[in-house]
Amino acid sequence: MAIRLGDIAPDFTAETTDGRIRFHEWKGNGWAVLFSHPRDFTPVCTTELGAVAKLKPEFDRRNTKVMGLSVDPLDSHTRWAGDIKDVTGAALNFPLIADPDQSIAKMYDMIHPNASDTATVRSVFIIGPDNKVKLTLTYPASTGRNFAELLRVIDSLQLTAAHAVSTPADWKQGEDVIILPSVSDDEARKRFPGFVTKKPYLRTAKHPETAAV
Ligand code: BEZ
């Protein structure tokens, strides 16, 4: 069954390149990104894993742990890690799940049989401190993901969890935000001084954590 936004991310125990991990325990009260790639020793996947390794400090800064998965066995992951370092210059610095029996891949609906019976697609789940799924993405094997976009989404998710705002198209951390329609103009004047009404349903305000008061 598909995992949808707001669902509790299913817990599991996995063999990973960092040893045996219980997902919810490992994640703790922070945020997590769980992503699958189709196969070890494949070109796009090699570039993706290096890209995530390079961005690890940025995920750390956002209190977000990252974990990858494919249906390859552990010894394959371990051998492939050398290639990732060779090709991208970044050593694997986050756990990679070995899921040869596909149990976790199936739990998270990462195998799409009309794309491939045997390999996972490029799935992404962002999971919040409450263990609920906040974002899902599915990319085909042929297209490497933009992992900086995940950081942008995490910035938005963390901001909108803390303030009565949403973020517009292409928003980046620090830029103006949108005041939720459920906030009255009177309330908005107190919480978002100087907000701008572009349409009655579209009011923008300075970023609530950087705006001078
Ligand atoms: C790749 O990572 O390049 C790849 C993996 C599986 C199928 C196609 C491409």
PDB file of C-alpha atoms and ligand atoms in Angstrom:
ATOM      1  CA  MET A   1       0.000   0.000   0.000  1.00  0.00           C
ATOM      2  CA  ALA A   2       1.256   3.475  -0.863  1.00  0.00           C
ATOM      3  CA  ILE A   3       2.559   5.659   1.932  1.00  0.00           C
ATOM      4  CA  ARG A   4       0.893   9.052   1.922  1.00  0.00           C
ATOM      5  CA  LEU A   5       1.547  12.422   3.510  1.00  0.00           C
ATOM      6  CA  GLY A   6       0.555  12.405   7.168  1.00  0.00           C
ATOM      7  CA  ASP A   7       0.979   8.623   7.531  1.00  0.00           C
ATOM      8  CA  ILE A   8       3.301   7.332  10.228  1.00  0.00           C
ATOM      9  CA  ALA A   9       6.497   6.196   8.472  1.00  0.00           C
ATOM     10  CA  PRO A  10       6.582   2.433   9.072  1.00  0.00           C
ATOM     11  CA  ASP A  11       9.236   1.297  11.529  1.00  0.00           C
ATOM     12  CA  PHE A  12      11.700  -1.451  10.545  1.00  0.00           C
ATOM     13  CA  THR A  13      14.981  -3.015  11.523  1.00  0.00           C
ATOM     14  CA  ALA A  14      17.604  -2.994   8.787  1.00  0.00           C
ATOM     15  CA  GLU A  15      21.129  -4.185   8.097  1.00  0.00           C
ATOM     16  CA  THR A  16      23.062  -1.120   6.990  1.00  0.00           C
ATOM     17  CA  THR A  17      26.604  -0.028   6.265  1.00  0.00           C
ATOM     18  CA  ASP A  18      26.548   1.424   9.816  1.00  0.00           C
ATOM     19  CA  GLY A  19      25.317  -1.838  11.397  1.00  0.00           C
ATOM     20  CA  ARG A  20      21.839  -2.960  12.406  1.00  0.00           C
ATOM     21  CA  ILE A  21      19.456  -0.008  12.799  1.00  0.00           C
ATOM     22  CA  ARG A  22      15.923   0.284  14.149  1.00  0.00           C
ATOM     23  CA  PHE A  23      14.537   3.115  12.078  1.00  0.00           C
ATOM     24  CA  HIS A  24      12.423   5.014  14.625  1.00  0.00           C
ATOM     25  CA  GLU A  25      15.038   4.620  17.343  1.00  0.00           C
ATOM     26  CA  TRP A  26      17.803   5.841  15.011  1.00  0.00           C
ATOM     27  CA  LYS A  27      15.705   8.794  13.878  1.00  0.00           C
ATOM     28  CA  GLY A  28      14.810   9.845  17.415  1.00  0.00           C
ATOM     29  CA  ASN A  29      12.966  13.154  17.736  1.00  0.00           C
ATOM     30  CA  GLY A  30      14.605  14.722  14.729  1.00  0.00           C
ATOM     31  CA  TRP A  31      13.881  14.749  11.012  1.00  0.00           C
ATOM     32  CA  ALA A  32      14.893  12.058   8.523  1.00  0.00           C
ATOM     33  CA  VAL A  33      15.255  11.532   4.801  1.00  0.00           C
ATOM     34  CA  LEU A  34      14.843   7.937   3.627  1.00  0.00           C
ATOM     35  CA  PHE A  35      15.634   7.455  -0.044  1.00  0.00           C
ATOM     36  CA  SER A  36      16.037   4.507  -2.375  1.00  0.00           C
ATOM     37  CA  HIS A  37      18.251   4.091  -5.427  1.00  0.00           C
ATOM     38  CA  PRO A  38      17.873   1.349  -8.036  1.00  0.00           C
ATOM     39  CA  ARG A  39      21.187  -0.493  -7.887  1.00  0.00           C
ATOM     40  CA  ASP A  40      24.770  -0.360  -6.638  1.00  0.00           C
ATOM     41  CA  PHE A  41      27.540   0.052  -9.233  1.00  0.00           C
ATOM     42  CA  THR A  42      25.338   2.099 -11.555  1.00  0.00           C
ATOM     43  CA  PRO A  43      26.308   5.518 -12.874  1.00  0.00           C
ATOM     44  CA  VAL A  44      23.507   7.851 -11.777  1.00  0.00           C
ATOM     45  CA  CYS A  45      23.295   6.211  -8.344  1.00  0.00           C
ATOM     46  CA  THR A  46      27.041   6.682  -7.821  1.00  0.00           C
ATOM     47  CA  THR A  47      26.713  10.420  -8.456  1.00  0.00           C
ATOM     48  CA  GLU A  48      23.640  10.640  -6.203  1.00  0.00           C
ATOM     49  CA  LEU A  49      25.250   8.960  -3.209  1.00  0.00           C
ATOM     50  CA  GLY A  50      28.289  11.227  -3.510  1.00  0.00           C
ATOM     51  CA  ALA A  51      26.014  14.271  -3.725  1.00  0.00           C
ATOM     52  CA  VAL A  52      24.208  13.269  -0.521  1.00  0.00           C
ATOM     53  CA  ALA A  53      27.523  12.622   1.256  1.00  0.00           C
ATOM     54  CA  LYS A  54      28.721  16.126   0.320  1.00  0.00           C
ATOM     55  CA  LEU A  55      25.499  17.666   1.651  1.00  0.00           C
ATOM     56  CA  LYS A  56      25.594  15.731   4.956  1.00  0.00           C
ATOM     57  CA  PRO A  57      26.736  18.801   6.973  1.00  0.00           C
ATOM     58  CA  GLU A  58      23.722  20.706   5.605  1.00  0.00           C
ATOM     59  CA  PHE A  59      21.347  17.900   6.653  1.00  0.00           C
ATOM     60  CA  ASP A  60      23.053  17.833  10.082  1.00  0.00           C
ATOM     61  CA  ARG A  61      22.505  21.584  10.455  1.00  0.00           C
ATOM     62  CA  ARG A  62      18.789  20.949   9.965  1.00  0.00           C
ATOM     63  CA  ASN A  63      18.699  18.177  12.605  1.00  0.00           C
ATOM     64  CA  THR A  64      17.979  15.740   9.772  1.00  0.00           C
ATOM     65  CA  LYS A  65      19.423  12.243   9.421  1.00  0.00           C
ATOM     66  CA  VAL A  66      19.771  10.639   6.000  1.00  0.00           C
ATOM     67  CA  MET A  67      19.522   6.959   5.086  1.00  0.00           C
ATOM     68  CA  GLY A  68      19.713   5.302   1.663  1.00  0.00           C
ATOM     69  CA  LEU A  69      18.375   1.921   0.506  1.00  0.00           C
ATOM     70  CA  SER A  70      18.689  -0.491  -2.342  1.00  0.00           C
ATOM     71  CA  VAL A  71      17.936  -4.181  -2.712  1.00  0.00           C
ATOM     72  CA  ASP A  72      21.638  -4.993  -3.037  1.00  0.00           C
ATOM     73  CA  PRO A  73      23.386  -6.919  -0.245  1.00  0.00           C
ATOM     74  CA  LEU A  74      25.673  -5.378   2.357  1.00  0.00           C
ATOM     75  CA  ASP A  75      28.944  -6.601   0.843  1.00  0.00           C
ATOM     76  CA  SER A  76      27.974  -4.932  -2.437  1.00  0.00           C
ATOM     77  CA  HIS A  77      27.285  -1.624  -0.650  1.00  0.00           C
ATOM     78  CA  THR A  78      30.659  -1.865   1.086  1.00  0.00           C
ATOM     79  CA  ARG A  79      32.567  -2.519  -2.147  1.00  0.00           C
ATOM     80  CA  TRP A  80      30.637   0.216  -3.995  1.00  0.00           C
ATOM     81  CA  ALA A  81      31.457   2.795  -1.294  1.00  0.00           C
ATOM     82  CA  GLY A  82      35.047   2.826  -2.623  1.00  0.00           C
ATOM     83  CA  ASP A  83      33.802   3.798  -6.099  1.00  0.00           C
ATOM     84  CA  ILE A  84      31.605   6.560  -4.671  1.00  0.00           C
ATOM     85  CA  LYS A  85      34.653   8.070  -2.976  1.00  0.00           C
ATOM     86  CA  ASP A  86      36.800   7.651  -6.121  1.00  0.00           C
ATOM     87  CA  VAL A  87      34.272   9.229  -8.458  1.00  0.00           C
ATOM     88  CA  THR A  88      32.779  12.011  -6.340  1.00  0.00           C
ATOM     89  CA  GLY A  89      35.513  12.638  -3.777  1.00  0.00           C
ATOM     90  CA  ALA A  90      32.998  12.125  -0.977  1.00  0.00           C
ATOM     91  CA  ALA A  91      33.104   9.104   1.319  1.00  0.00           C
ATOM     92  CA  LEU A  92      29.821   7.426   2.270  1.00  0.00           C
ATOM     93  CA  ASN A  93      28.978   9.111   5.599  1.00  0.00           C
ATOM     94  CA  PHE A  94      25.414   7.945   6.202  1.00  0.00           C
ATOM     95  CA  PRO A  95      23.846   4.463   6.498  1.00  0.00           C
ATOM     96  CA  LEU A  96      22.892   2.553   3.375  1.00  0.00           C
ATOM     97  CA  ILE A  97      20.298  -0.168   3.933  1.00  0.00           C
ATOM     98  CA  ALA A  98      20.879  -3.583   2.381  1.00  0.00           C
ATOM     99  CA  ASP A  99      17.431  -4.907   1.515  1.00  0.00           C
ATOM    100  CA  PRO A 100      18.011  -8.028  -0.597  1.00  0.00           C
ATOM    101  CA  ASP A 101      14.694  -9.580   0.438  1.00  0.00           C
ATOM    102  CA  GLN A 102      12.952  -6.323  -0.584  1.00  0.00           C
ATOM    103  CA  SER A 103      11.007  -6.266   2.674  1.00  0.00           C
ATOM    104  CA  ILE A 104      11.602  -2.578   3.407  1.00  0.00           C
ATOM    105  CA  ALA A 105      11.332  -1.602  -0.265  1.00  0.00           C
ATOM    106  CA  LYS A 106       7.905  -3.260  -0.386  1.00  0.00           C
ATOM    107  CA  MET A 107       6.854  -1.716   2.941  1.00  0.00           C
ATOM    108  CA  TYR A 108       7.597   1.734   1.460  1.00  0.00           C
ATOM    109  CA  ASP A 109       6.241   0.925  -2.034  1.00  0.00           C
ATOM    110  CA  MET A 110       9.661   1.614  -3.558  1.00  0.00           C
ATOM    111  CA  ILE A 111       9.307  -1.103  -6.197  1.00  0.00           C
ATOM    112  CA  HIS A 112       7.085  -0.084  -9.090  1.00  0.00           C
ATOM    113  CA  PRO A 113       6.652  -3.277 -11.129  1.00  0.00           C
ATOM    114  CA  ASN A 114       5.775  -1.488 -14.354  1.00  0.00           C
ATOM    115  CA  ALA A 115       9.134   0.302 -14.136  1.00  0.00           C
ATOM    116  CA  SER A 116      11.169  -2.658 -12.810  1.00  0.00           C
ATOM    117  CA  ASP A 117      10.257  -5.874 -11.005  1.00  0.00           C
ATOM    118  CA  THR A 118      13.612  -6.132  -9.305  1.00  0.00           C
ATOM    119  CA  ALA A 119      14.993  -2.669  -8.589  1.00  0.00           C
ATOM    120  CA  THR A 120      13.732   0.176  -6.445  1.00  0.00           C
ATOM    121  CA  VAL A 121      12.776   3.440  -8.110  1.00  0.00           C
ATOM    122  CA  ARG A 122      14.255   6.696  -6.805  1.00  0.00           C
ATOM    123  CA  SER A 123      11.882   7.274  -3.879  1.00  0.00           C
ATOM    124  CA  VAL A 124      12.285   9.942  -1.220  1.00  0.00           C
ATOM    125  CA  PHE A 125      10.465  10.257   2.091  1.00  0.00           C
ATOM    126  CA  ILE A 126      10.987  13.191   4.423  1.00  0.00           C
ATOM    127  CA  ILE A 127       9.817  12.296   7.910  1.00  0.00           C
ATOM    128  CA  GLY A 128       9.180  14.747  10.737  1.00  0.00           C
ATOM    129  CA  PRO A 129       9.884  14.613  14.473  1.00  0.00           C
ATOM    130  CA  ASP A 130       6.398  13.095  14.966  1.00  0.00           C
ATOM    131  CA  ASN A 131       7.408  10.205  12.639  1.00  0.00           C
ATOM    132  CA  LYS A 132       4.833  11.368  10.082  1.00  0.00           C
ATOM    133  CA  VAL A 133       5.624  11.547   6.377  1.00  0.00           C
ATOM    134  CA  LYS A 134       5.963  15.183   5.265  1.00  0.00           C
ATOM    135  CA  LEU A 135       7.076  14.700   1.648  1.00  0.00           C
ATOM    136  CA  THR A 136       7.198  11.908  -0.905  1.00  0.00           C
ATOM    137  CA  LEU A 137       8.945  12.024  -4.269  1.00  0.00           C
ATOM    138  CA  THR A 138       9.396   9.400  -6.986  1.00  0.00           C
ATOM    139  CA  TYR A 139      11.960   9.797  -9.749  1.00  0.00           C
ATOM    140  CA  PRO A 140      12.754   7.319 -12.531  1.00  0.00           C
ATOM    141  CA  ALA A 141      16.049   5.460 -12.697  1.00  0.00           C
ATOM    142  CA  SER A 142      17.240   7.647 -15.576  1.00  0.00           C
ATOM    143  CA  THR A 143      17.065  10.954 -13.674  1.00  0.00           C
ATOM    144  CA  GLY A 144      19.339  11.818 -10.792  1.00  0.00           C
ATOM    145  CA  ARG A 145      17.724  13.859  -8.050  1.00  0.00           C
ATOM    146  CA  ASN A 146      18.481  17.404  -6.932  1.00  0.00           C
ATOM    147  CA  PHE A 147      19.275  16.873  -3.254  1.00  0.00           C
ATOM    148  CA  ALA A 148      19.614  20.601  -2.609  1.00  0.00           C
ATOM    149  CA  GLU A 149      15.865  20.710  -3.288  1.00  0.00           C
ATOM    150  CA  LEU A 150      15.358  18.412  -0.305  1.00  0.00           C
ATOM    151  CA  LEU A 151      17.220  20.901   1.899  1.00  0.00           C
ATOM    152  CA  ARG A 152      14.963  23.674   0.566  1.00  0.00           C
ATOM    153  CA  VAL A 153      11.872  21.615   1.386  1.00  0.00           C
ATOM    154  CA  ILE A 154      13.183  20.827   4.875  1.00  0.00           C
ATOM    155  CA  ASP A 155      13.714  24.565   5.463  1.00  0.00           C
ATOM    156  CA  SER A 156      10.111  25.178   4.437  1.00  0.00           C
ATOM    157  CA  LEU A 157       8.737  22.265   6.476  1.00  0.00           C
ATOM    158  CA  GLN A 158      10.581  23.377   9.602  1.00  0.00           C
ATOM    159  CA  LEU A 159       9.537  27.014   9.197  1.00  0.00           C
ATOM    160  CA  THR A 160       5.891  26.232   8.474  1.00  0.00           C
ATOM    161  CA  ALA A 161       5.757  23.836  11.439  1.00  0.00           C
ATOM    162  CA  ALA A 162       6.769  26.704  13.731  1.00  0.00           C
ATOM    163  CA  HIS A 163       4.837  29.666  12.244  1.00  0.00           C
ATOM    164  CA  ALA A 164       1.419  30.250  10.654  1.00  0.00           C
ATOM    165  CA  VAL A 165       2.944  30.624   7.195  1.00  0.00           C
ATOM    166  CA  SER A 166       3.479  28.788   3.937  1.00  0.00           C
ATOM    167  CA  THR A 167       6.206  29.349   1.342  1.00  0.00           C
ATOM    168  CA  PRO A 168       5.738  30.384  -2.296  1.00  0.00           C
ATOM    169  CA  ALA A 169       7.064  28.861  -5.514  1.00  0.00           C
ATOM    170  CA  ASP A 170      10.850  28.648  -5.627  1.00  0.00           C
ATOM    171  CA  TRP A 171      11.126  30.079  -2.093  1.00  0.00           C
ATOM    172  CA  LYS A 172      14.510  29.896  -0.441  1.00  0.00           C
ATOM    173  CA  GLN A 173      15.466  30.250   3.217  1.00  0.00           C
ATOM    174  CA  GLY A 174      15.330  33.899   4.309  1.00  0.00           C
ATOM    175  CA  GLU A 175      12.871  35.049   1.645  1.00  0.00           C
ATOM    176  CA  ASP A 176       9.370  36.436   2.230  1.00  0.00           C
ATOM    177  CA  VAL A 177       6.625  34.003   3.230  1.00  0.00           C
ATOM    178  CA  ILE A 178       2.854  33.748   2.814  1.00  0.00           C
ATOM    179  CA  ILE A 179       0.547  34.245   5.803  1.00  0.00           C
ATOM    180  CA  LEU A 180      -1.939  31.392   6.225  1.00  0.00           C
ATOM    181  CA  PRO A 181      -5.489  32.354   5.183  1.00  0.00           C
ATOM    182  CA  SER A 182      -6.694  31.196   8.644  1.00  0.00           C
ATOM    183  CA  VAL A 183      -4.867  34.161  10.242  1.00  0.00           C
ATOM    184  CA  SER A 184      -7.120  37.247  10.403  1.00  0.00           C
ATOM    185  CA  ASP A 185      -5.801  40.651   9.301  1.00  0.00           C
ATOM    186  CA  ASP A 186      -5.954  41.831  12.949  1.00  0.00           C
ATOM    187  CA  GLU A 187      -3.855  38.877  14.064  1.00  0.00           C
ATOM    188  CA  ALA A 188      -1.512  39.294  11.099  1.00  0.00           C
ATOM    189  CA  ARG A 189      -0.843  42.932  12.087  1.00  0.00           C
ATOM    190  CA  LYS A 190       0.402  41.683  15.465  1.00  0.00           C
ATOM    191  CA  ARG A 191       2.352  38.662  14.244  1.00  0.00           C
ATOM    192  CA  PHE A 192       3.634  39.900  10.905  1.00  0.00           C
ATOM    193  CA  PRO A 193       4.047  43.697  11.153  1.00  0.00           C
ATOM    194  CA  GLY A 194       4.262  45.359   7.743  1.00  0.00           C
ATOM    195  CA  PHE A 195       2.688  42.465   5.867  1.00  0.00           C
ATOM    196  CA  VAL A 196       1.544  43.131   2.306  1.00  0.00           C
ATOM    197  CA  THR A 197      -1.912  42.257   0.936  1.00  0.00           C
ATOM    198  CA  LYS A 198      -1.515  41.306  -2.741  1.00  0.00           C
ATOM    199  CA  LYS A 199      -4.962  39.701  -2.874  1.00  0.00           C
ATOM    200  CA  PRO A 200      -7.321  39.132   0.060  1.00  0.00           C
ATOM    201  CA  TYR A 201      -6.121  35.499   0.034  1.00  0.00           C
ATOM    202  CA  LEU A 202      -2.452  36.244  -0.653  1.00  0.00           C
ATOM    203  CA  ARG A 203      -0.656  38.206   2.046  1.00  0.00           C
ATOM    204  CA  THR A 204       3.121  38.161   2.215  1.00  0.00           C
ATOM    205  CA  ALA A 205       5.401  38.948   5.131  1.00  0.00           C
ATOM    206  CA  LYS A 206       9.072  39.070   5.956  1.00  0.00           C
ATOM    207  CA  HIS A 207      10.577  35.762   7.041  1.00  0.00           C
ATOM    208  CA  PRO A 208       9.311  35.445  10.628  1.00  0.00           C
ATOM    209  CA  GLU A 209      12.665  34.425  12.062  1.00  0.00           C
ATOM    210  CA  THR A 210      14.740  37.101  10.369  1.00  0.00           C
ATOM    211  CA  ALA A 211      12.268  40.051  10.267  1.00  0.00           C
ATOM    212  CA  ALA A 212      13.320  43.013  12.440  1.00  0.00           C
ATOM    213  CA  VAL A 213      10.609  43.826  15.012  1.00  0.00           C
TER     214      VAL A 213
HETATM  215  C1  BEZ B   1      21.894   4.473 -12.828  1.00  0.00           C
HETATM  216  O1  BEZ B   1      22.071   4.703 -11.641  1.00  0.00           O
HETATM  217  O2  BEZ B   1      22.584   5.004 -13.701  1.00  0.00           O
HETATM  218  C2  BEZ B   1      20.794   3.540 -13.250  1.00  0.00           C
HETATM  219  C3  BEZ B   1      20.364   2.558 -12.384  1.00  0.00           C
HETATM  220  C4  BEZ B   1      19.366   1.688 -12.786  1.00  0.00           C
HETATM  221  C5  BEZ B   1      18.808   1.820 -14.042  1.00  0.00           C
HETATM  222  C6  BEZ B   1      19.239   2.832 -14.888  1.00  0.00           C
HETATM  223  C7  BEZ B   1      20.237   3.709 -14.488  1.00  0.00           C
END
